[in-house]
XYZ file of C-alpha atoms in Angstrom:
559
model
C 0.000 0.000 0.000
C 1.338 3.437 -0.920
C 0.087 6.945 -1.356
C 0.726 9.619 -3.947
C 0.913 13.298 -3.153
C -2.344 14.702 -1.897
C -3.850 17.362 0.279
C -4.561 16.780 3.941
C -6.701 13.703 4.390
C -10.341 14.244 5.257
C -11.550 12.888 8.554
C -13.920 9.931 8.431
C -12.492 8.429 5.242
C -10.437 5.821 7.081
C -8.844 5.303 10.505
C -6.535 8.169 11.532
C -3.065 7.627 10.120
C -0.125 7.894 12.524
C 3.209 8.223 10.724
C 6.385 7.568 12.704
C 9.693 8.793 11.292
C 12.595 6.695 12.566
C 12.869 3.194 14.014
C 15.271 3.688 16.885
C 14.158 3.548 20.499
C 11.762 6.469 20.093
C 10.125 5.233 16.908
C 9.896 1.532 17.738
C 8.543 1.946 21.249
C 6.015 4.537 20.098
C 4.916 1.957 17.536
C 4.732 -0.768 20.171
C 2.517 1.485 22.270
C 0.175 2.003 19.307
C 0.235 -1.539 17.945
C -2.861 -2.763 19.781
C -4.868 0.149 18.358
C -3.498 -0.634 14.887
C -4.557 -4.284 15.169
C -8.072 -3.171 16.072
C -8.085 -0.812 13.069
C -8.567 2.156 15.390
C -5.566 3.744 13.677
C -3.446 3.144 10.601
C 0.210 2.906 11.644
C 3.067 3.784 9.277
C 6.803 3.675 10.043
C 9.567 5.026 7.811
C 13.242 4.272 8.433
C 16.472 3.977 6.458
C 17.286 0.507 7.833
C 14.803 -2.335 8.112
C 15.884 -3.165 11.647
C 15.950 -1.762 15.161
C 19.471 -1.783 16.627
C 19.810 -2.362 20.355
C 22.298 0.482 20.771
C 23.599 -0.214 24.327
C 25.063 -3.569 23.227
C 26.446 -2.423 19.889
C 30.012 -2.094 21.209
C 30.047 -5.801 22.105
C 29.872 -6.609 18.393
C 33.423 -5.238 18.136
C 34.856 -7.932 20.384
C 32.497 -10.645 19.213
C 30.833 -11.010 22.628
C 27.569 -10.865 20.707
C 26.945 -12.009 17.139
C 26.170 -8.965 14.938
C 22.635 -9.997 13.976
C 21.715 -10.686 17.589
C 21.740 -6.990 18.539
C 19.222 -6.057 15.850
C 15.528 -6.839 15.511
C 13.594 -6.823 12.196
C 11.205 -3.890 12.391
C 8.527 -5.751 10.446
C 8.461 -8.519 13.073
C 8.520 -6.107 15.980
C 5.593 -4.167 14.524
C 3.582 -6.525 12.303
C 0.496 -4.304 12.496
C 2.342 -1.358 10.912
C 3.014 -0.450 7.294
C 6.813 -0.298 7.266
C 8.781 1.475 4.519
C 12.543 1.317 4.202
C 13.283 4.695 2.674
C 15.030 8.028 3.071
C 13.015 10.892 4.534
C 13.242 13.759 2.045
C 11.134 16.385 3.783
C 8.047 17.103 5.864
C 5.380 19.535 4.638
C 3.575 20.656 7.786
C 1.029 22.751 5.873
C 0.002 19.871 3.612
C 0.581 17.385 6.456
C 2.549 15.043 4.245
C 5.931 13.303 4.441
C 8.002 12.893 1.292
C 10.086 9.704 1.162
C 12.514 8.192 -1.327
C 13.139 4.491 -1.838
C 16.589 3.342 -2.882
C 16.597 2.623 -6.604
C 13.186 4.226 -7.207
C 12.941 7.009 -9.773
C 10.045 8.868 -8.139
C 9.485 10.111 -4.613
C 6.338 9.320 -2.653
C 4.169 11.420 -0.378
C 2.477 9.979 2.707
C -0.277 12.051 4.346
C -0.595 11.934 8.112
C -3.101 12.776 10.828
C -0.518 12.419 13.597
C 3.228 12.639 13.041
C 5.903 11.333 15.423
C 9.427 12.563 14.737
C 11.917 10.098 16.210
C 14.847 10.376 13.798
C 17.590 10.524 16.429
C 20.810 12.477 16.064
C 23.558 12.488 13.477
C 27.348 12.638 13.581
C 29.227 15.597 12.146
C 33.009 15.330 12.256
C 33.598 17.731 9.375
C 34.825 20.484 11.704
C 37.989 18.490 12.417
C 40.144 18.094 9.283
C 40.539 14.485 8.181
C 38.367 12.954 10.912
C 35.388 12.446 8.617
C 37.595 10.627 6.116
C 39.802 8.609 8.470
C 37.795 8.210 11.677
C 35.570 5.274 12.566
C 32.224 5.886 14.226
C 29.788 3.675 16.111
C 26.222 4.597 15.202
C 25.036 1.532 13.281
C 25.537 -2.211 13.149
C 27.565 -1.697 9.984
C 29.913 0.666 11.846
C 30.557 -1.936 14.567
C 31.085 -4.757 12.080
C 33.396 -2.649 9.897
C 35.487 -1.594 12.908
C 35.812 -5.204 14.073
C 37.068 -6.267 10.643
C 39.535 -3.390 10.656
C 40.951 -4.343 14.059
C 41.540 -7.914 12.934
C 43.088 -6.590 9.729
C 45.562 -4.486 11.709
C 46.612 -7.557 13.725
C 47.066 -9.577 10.528
C 49.228 -6.886 8.945
C 51.250 -6.288 12.105
C 52.057 -10.005 12.342
C 53.882 -9.775 9.003
C 55.438 -6.315 9.409
C 59.195 -6.153 9.965
C 59.464 -2.367 10.358
C 58.990 -1.657 14.122
C 57.607 1.851 13.504
C 55.036 0.591 11.015
C 54.104 -2.220 13.369
C 53.611 0.179 16.291
C 51.423 2.340 14.077
C 49.224 -0.641 13.235
C 48.877 -1.715 16.865
C 48.014 1.726 18.256
C 44.271 2.310 18.640
C 42.918 5.748 19.572
C 39.419 6.562 20.841
C 38.408 10.236 20.969
C 35.785 11.085 23.586
C 35.446 9.510 27.045
C 31.718 9.572 27.625
C 29.649 6.368 27.871
C 30.307 5.250 24.308
C 33.981 6.194 24.204
C 34.830 4.371 27.427
C 32.892 1.284 26.402
C 34.488 1.170 22.943
C 38.000 1.684 24.330
C 37.430 -1.118 26.861
C 36.150 -3.520 24.171
C 39.024 -2.746 21.793
C 41.566 -3.185 24.583
C 40.164 -6.526 25.755
C 39.647 -7.886 22.249
C 42.985 -6.944 20.678
C 45.056 -8.080 23.664
C 43.362 -11.461 23.752
C 43.469 -11.829 19.965
C 47.190 -10.986 19.941
C 47.912 -14.321 21.625
C 46.855 -16.061 18.417
C 49.524 -14.243 16.349
C 53.074 -15.545 16.452
C 54.770 -12.173 16.068
C 52.350 -9.991 18.036
C 52.441 -9.771 21.828
C 49.659 -8.375 24.043
C 52.138 -5.800 25.340
C 52.575 -4.521 21.773
C 48.993 -3.253 21.877
C 48.455 0.416 22.728
C 44.933 1.745 23.335
C 44.702 5.498 23.952
C 41.557 7.269 25.197
C 41.379 11.037 24.679
C 39.209 13.252 26.856
C 38.858 17.014 26.536
C 37.813 17.427 30.183
C 39.662 16.812 33.442
C 38.059 13.380 33.995
C 36.379 10.616 32.056
C 32.655 9.822 32.303
C 31.384 13.273 33.302
C 27.899 11.712 33.507
C 28.921 9.616 36.549
C 29.879 10.609 40.079
C 33.512 11.387 40.869
C 33.861 8.109 42.795
C 32.745 5.893 39.923
C 34.617 7.962 37.336
C 37.848 7.503 39.323
C 37.143 3.787 39.722
C 36.571 3.444 35.967
C 39.763 5.359 35.269
C 41.773 3.087 37.553
C 40.327 -0.134 36.090
C 41.005 0.919 32.519
C 44.511 2.076 33.364
C 45.211 -1.203 35.151
C 44.100 -3.106 32.059
C 46.452 -1.185 29.820
C 44.415 1.730 28.458
C 46.306 5.019 28.345
C 43.972 7.891 29.256
C 44.941 11.432 28.284
C 42.843 14.064 30.038
C 42.425 17.691 28.925
C 43.455 16.565 25.470
C 41.413 17.197 22.342
C 41.659 15.925 18.808
C 42.644 18.502 16.187
C 42.946 16.557 12.917
C 43.568 13.119 11.426
C 45.283 11.458 8.477
C 45.443 7.870 7.273
C 48.559 7.296 9.401
C 48.119 9.425 12.483
C 46.352 12.146 14.430
C 47.282 15.617 15.679
C 46.226 16.681 19.178
C 45.182 20.101 20.398
C 48.622 20.709 21.901
C 50.323 19.951 18.584
C 51.581 16.506 19.569
C 51.144 13.653 17.103
C 50.205 9.994 17.532
C 51.060 7.549 14.772
C 48.042 5.281 14.323
C 45.872 3.755 11.651
C 42.822 3.457 13.878
C 40.876 6.425 15.197
C 37.408 5.865 16.662
C 35.584 9.170 17.068
C 32.726 9.139 19.587
C 32.431 12.916 19.361
C 30.646 15.259 16.989
C 26.999 14.522 17.780
C 24.771 16.892 15.805
C 21.077 17.346 14.936
C 19.709 15.103 12.203
C 19.812 16.947 8.821
C 16.191 15.933 8.188
C 15.124 18.584 10.724
C 16.267 21.278 8.278
C 13.955 19.900 5.578
C 10.756 20.556 7.545
C 8.599 23.271 5.989
C 7.622 25.585 7.496
C 10.450 25.263 10.034
C 9.451 23.861 13.419
C 10.639 25.667 16.584
C 14.221 24.752 17.468
C 16.459 25.388 20.465
C 19.989 26.781 20.310
C 21.383 23.290 19.621
C 19.166 22.782 16.604
C 16.810 20.334 18.355
C 13.016 20.367 18.070
C 11.302 22.208 20.891
C 8.442 20.287 22.455
C 6.218 20.960 25.437
C 5.912 18.699 28.472
C 3.413 16.472 26.619
C 6.006 15.875 23.831
C 3.946 17.914 21.336
C 5.554 20.471 18.989
C 4.033 23.876 19.907
C 1.992 25.468 17.148
C 1.655 22.289 15.099
C -1.354 20.168 16.105
C -0.812 16.407 16.227
C 2.962 16.604 15.724
C 5.094 14.911 18.395
C 8.816 14.392 18.885
C 10.814 11.990 21.065
C 14.420 10.909 21.530
C 17.679 12.588 20.552
C 16.100 14.897 17.963
C 14.016 16.767 20.538
C 14.676 19.095 23.461
C 12.302 17.525 25.997
C 11.624 19.296 29.310
C 12.837 17.296 32.309
C 10.731 18.092 35.359
C 13.273 16.539 37.749
C 16.177 18.791 36.753
C 14.487 21.806 35.195
C 16.586 21.309 32.053
C 16.111 18.914 29.171
C 15.997 15.129 29.291
C 19.294 13.355 28.532
C 19.656 11.653 25.164
C 19.838 8.094 26.459
C 17.988 4.953 25.420
C 16.411 4.762 28.875
C 14.740 8.136 28.429
C 13.839 7.641 24.764
C 12.011 4.416 25.611
C 9.858 6.128 28.260
C 9.272 9.198 26.071
C 8.028 6.924 23.307
C 5.568 5.138 25.575
C 4.223 8.480 26.795
C 3.911 9.777 23.218
C 1.850 6.697 22.281
C -0.455 7.236 25.273
C -0.870 10.916 24.389
C -1.689 10.170 20.751
C -4.395 7.722 21.804
C -5.714 10.231 24.345
C -5.859 12.913 21.673
C -7.753 10.616 19.296
C -10.256 9.864 22.074
C -10.747 13.529 22.910
C -8.849 13.384 26.186
C -6.079 15.742 27.279
C -2.510 14.485 26.865
C -0.432 13.952 30.007
C 2.984 15.479 30.724
C 6.096 13.340 30.461
C 7.494 12.443 33.883
C 10.415 10.133 34.433
C 13.293 9.754 36.855
C 16.359 7.840 35.704
C 16.753 4.323 37.068
C 20.541 4.585 36.904
C 23.488 4.378 34.562
C 25.817 1.525 33.591
C 29.259 1.659 32.005
C 30.930 -1.658 31.056
C 34.714 -1.588 31.472
C 35.640 -4.874 29.801
C 35.241 -8.469 30.865
C 33.671 -8.923 34.299
C 33.916 -5.273 35.299
C 31.636 -2.248 35.130
C 30.630 0.882 37.002
C 27.014 1.677 37.863
C 24.805 4.117 39.707
C 21.401 2.673 40.530
C 18.592 4.867 41.899
C 16.297 2.788 44.090
C 13.659 3.971 46.592
C 15.257 7.387 46.835
C 18.723 5.945 47.396
C 21.706 6.081 45.080
C 23.648 2.831 45.001
C 27.176 3.083 43.621
C 28.271 -0.320 42.330
C 31.488 -1.414 40.710
C 33.360 -4.464 39.564
C 31.732 -7.832 38.923
C 28.424 -6.952 40.605
C 27.934 -3.898 38.389
C 28.923 -5.929 35.307
C 26.381 -8.664 36.128
C 23.646 -6.097 36.811
C 24.439 -4.253 33.567
C 24.093 -7.415 31.495
C 20.956 -8.572 33.313
C 19.230 -5.218 32.883
C 19.910 -4.930 29.180
C 19.093 -8.575 28.509
C 15.632 -7.922 29.919
C 15.264 -4.795 27.756
C 15.848 -6.600 24.424
C 12.418 -6.603 22.703
C 12.043 -10.098 21.183
C 12.310 -13.320 23.228
C 14.255 -14.937 20.391
C 16.929 -12.223 20.589
C 17.064 -12.439 24.393
C 17.844 -16.162 24.122
C 20.461 -15.650 21.406
C 22.286 -12.943 23.386
C 22.154 -15.047 26.569
C 23.722 -17.957 24.659
C 26.411 -15.656 23.210
C 27.346 -14.431 26.684
C 27.393 -17.964 28.071
C 29.659 -19.243 25.274
C 31.959 -16.265 25.833
C 32.644 -17.439 29.390
C 34.249 -20.675 28.190
C 35.837 -19.893 24.810
C 38.123 -17.327 23.197
C 36.688 -14.519 21.127
C 36.628 -15.269 17.421
C 39.185 -13.590 15.149
C 37.620 -14.428 11.782
C 37.779 -11.443 9.438
C 34.919 -11.323 6.948
C 35.816 -9.202 3.941
C 32.739 -7.290 2.808
C 34.503 -4.998 0.332
C 33.868 -5.189 -3.374
C 36.296 -7.292 -5.370
C 36.645 -4.537 -7.991
C 36.115 -0.801 -7.983
C 35.381 -1.027 -11.729
C 33.118 -3.632 -13.284
C 32.080 -4.548 -16.805
C 28.574 -4.794 -18.196
C 27.216 -6.135 -21.476
C 23.957 -5.086 -23.145
C 22.337 -6.487 -26.243
C 20.937 -4.167 -28.915
C 17.718 -2.557 -27.714
C 18.367 -3.014 -23.985
C 18.206 0.023 -21.667
C 21.335 0.988 -19.743
C 19.207 3.359 -17.644
C 15.854 5.046 -18.074
C 14.893 8.695 -18.070
C 14.064 9.729 -14.498
C 16.372 7.191 -12.847
C 18.667 8.503 -10.126
C 22.305 8.602 -11.250
C 24.410 5.905 -9.595
C 27.245 5.025 -12.043
C 29.662 6.398 -14.603
C 29.967 4.517 -17.922
C 32.697 4.191 -20.556
C 31.952 2.491 -23.878
C 34.492 -0.290 -24.498
C 32.915 -1.655 -27.655
C 29.722 -1.024 -29.628
C 27.375 1.960 -29.595
C 24.668 3.429 -27.361
C 22.060 6.021 -28.228
C 20.802 8.806 -25.999
C 17.020 9.208 -26.111
C 14.818 11.884 -24.596
C 11.066 11.589 -24.215
C 8.877 14.693 -24.158
C 5.078 14.702 -24.435
C 5.101 11.035 -25.416
C 7.560 11.553 -28.273
C 11.015 9.952 -28.124
C 13.912 11.814 -29.757
C 17.468 10.600 -30.334
C 19.833 13.163 -28.854
C 23.221 11.559 -29.514
C 25.045 8.355 -30.417
C 28.143 7.420 -28.412
C 30.760 4.879 -29.458
C 33.990 3.257 -28.322
C 36.045 5.403 -25.951
C 33.207 7.821 -25.155
C 31.566 8.072 -21.759
C 28.317 9.192 -20.166
C 26.636 9.562 -16.777
C 29.061 12.119 -15.382
C 27.002 15.303 -15.070
C 24.148 13.849 -13.032
C 26.629 12.204 -10.638
C 28.426 15.488 -10.069
C 25.126 17.305 -9.510
C 23.597 14.504 -7.462
C 20.490 14.388 -9.628
C 18.520 12.199 -12.008
C 18.871 11.380 -15.701
C 16.586 13.405 -17.980
C 17.134 11.036 -20.901
C 17.482 7.315 -21.437
C 20.536 5.471 -22.765
C 19.908 2.348 -24.846
C 22.259 -0.059 -26.581
C 22.154 0.618 -30.339
C 24.337 -2.425 -31.008
C 25.662 -5.115 -28.694
C 27.765 -3.024 -26.323
C 30.355 -3.586 -23.590
C 30.634 -0.946 -20.887
C 33.099 -0.212 -18.115
C 31.070 0.817 -15.030
C 32.375 2.874 -12.102
C 30.399 3.257 -8.882
C 29.189 6.815 -8.289
C 31.055 7.238 -4.991
C 34.346 6.192 -6.604
C 33.714 8.521 -9.542
C 33.046 11.475 -7.240
C 36.208 10.728 -5.253
C 38.233 10.559 -8.484
C 36.944 13.862 -9.840
C 37.576 15.523 -6.501
C 41.166 14.345 -6.267
C 42.313 14.594 -9.899
C 42.338 18.019 -11.539
C 43.371 16.448 -14.869
C 40.357 14.155 -14.888
C 38.126 17.105 -14.010
C 39.522 19.137 -16.895
C 38.962 16.207 -19.252
C 35.306 15.985 -18.241
C 34.895 19.729 -18.658
C 36.408 19.663 -22.126
C 34.242 16.807 -23.335
C 31.096 18.425 -21.950
C 31.872 21.710 -23.712
C 32.564 19.843 -26.963
C 29.233 18.020 -26.765
C 27.363 21.227 -26.079
C 29.035 23.095 -28.945
C 28.243 20.279 -31.386
C 24.616 20.082 -30.287
C 24.997 16.661 -28.669
C 24.209 17.865 -25.180
C 24.819 15.792 -22.120
C 21.147 14.980 -22.029
C 21.344 11.785 -19.991
C 23.184 13.614 -17.279
C 21.096 16.702 -16.628
C 20.053 16.802 -12.972
C 16.429 17.252 -12.034
C 14.698 17.437 -8.720
């Protein structure tokens, strides 16, 4: 089921449609709170998200070490919310006046518009490391399952290379791992990397655990500013004892493929930088028209009922919103614990609104915080019956795992994670490296005469060079197809739309049997950005085509 662009839906035509943007904690748990109403056809529930799964974020770091199998920390959104219409797509923009959401499916030529009666914005935050030169290009992040899996493969790759490296400086570079940012995520990632690489090193003949160097950078005067001084000091001591070097009052300035530069000008030779800094508002917020009210950080302002002021039936939860916290007088922290409760309250308020009742304010007091510090150790603050219990060591580690095991949504995933943790107690972590990279940056493609290479309106994704045969460029206007150009051996096409990030306004079809060399769009963009000669070549060919009347029709960008 899908919708085309339309005006605001009329009441009474069908059950009220609730559209949820995002399938993180905020989106999924709002959906879970509305699922019973969706099953009864009291509402029509729609969820839009880029991935087709819900990632259990608190356990994502354990994918790095292999404590948990990668697929065990994610849940298929369709199975979590079977009563919802789920669409895996990019969110293009929100039109608050028309009350529609514009989405874009990967590989689809046309965008779609989904009208809504109630809208829940739960798109989370983004990561922006562009302010630090080189960090975007050379830093690893940990936002998705793919990030964790990619980092794990990289760590194993560094151990493999170091085992065969004879140059001591190169070897040290490979075995130095830097984590920037010592909040929850940074400390957890540094602890996992330290435990994993030191244990894995025992399986390599020419790598010793003492060769491993894990460095944690913190811009403040202590790690874990979210915890009390006592637990922060305990965490610092445990990590130091286990071999992690912690540098306080030290910030990252820039990064290259073979090292980083610190704020004081000092350099660290490394090929692994994990950046847990640079959290920023989701870019989708800028695409809302007219603009919703934002705070100074660029987050959506909501009232105590989680509603966006001035926009009826629009709600926001999670990291994308500045949510009033009645217990502190400030805004609620951007943690999974809070997002889960915000989502449940948003679902209750939506149902109340549909039934003509007044929505209730969001009220929640944190149950505590947990920070794992590696195998069998953690730090925790638990708030119970007005008391604050400060726990550390094995007890905190056991409580941390028990709490999050109970929070995993599906019983199947709970069992799988419990088995993973049990197996981990008796066996070594796995060091299998699964190569997920493409075998070739360039590929070849063959088309028979009459076959389409791409159609008018398709989004540009590749750059093509004709190796043999001919293609014809065709443009359709008012139902009439016109041949614009014929391209033969040595000529290329597809470049202009890639550079503009648009769609093809003409089709390309094989005139004869043709062999093409195909370059992925990302690789093409990287090549044009790094090679001035290649850029000049493209410019010259484009000007020649335009002067001869054979315009670059298949490459013109359109919105």
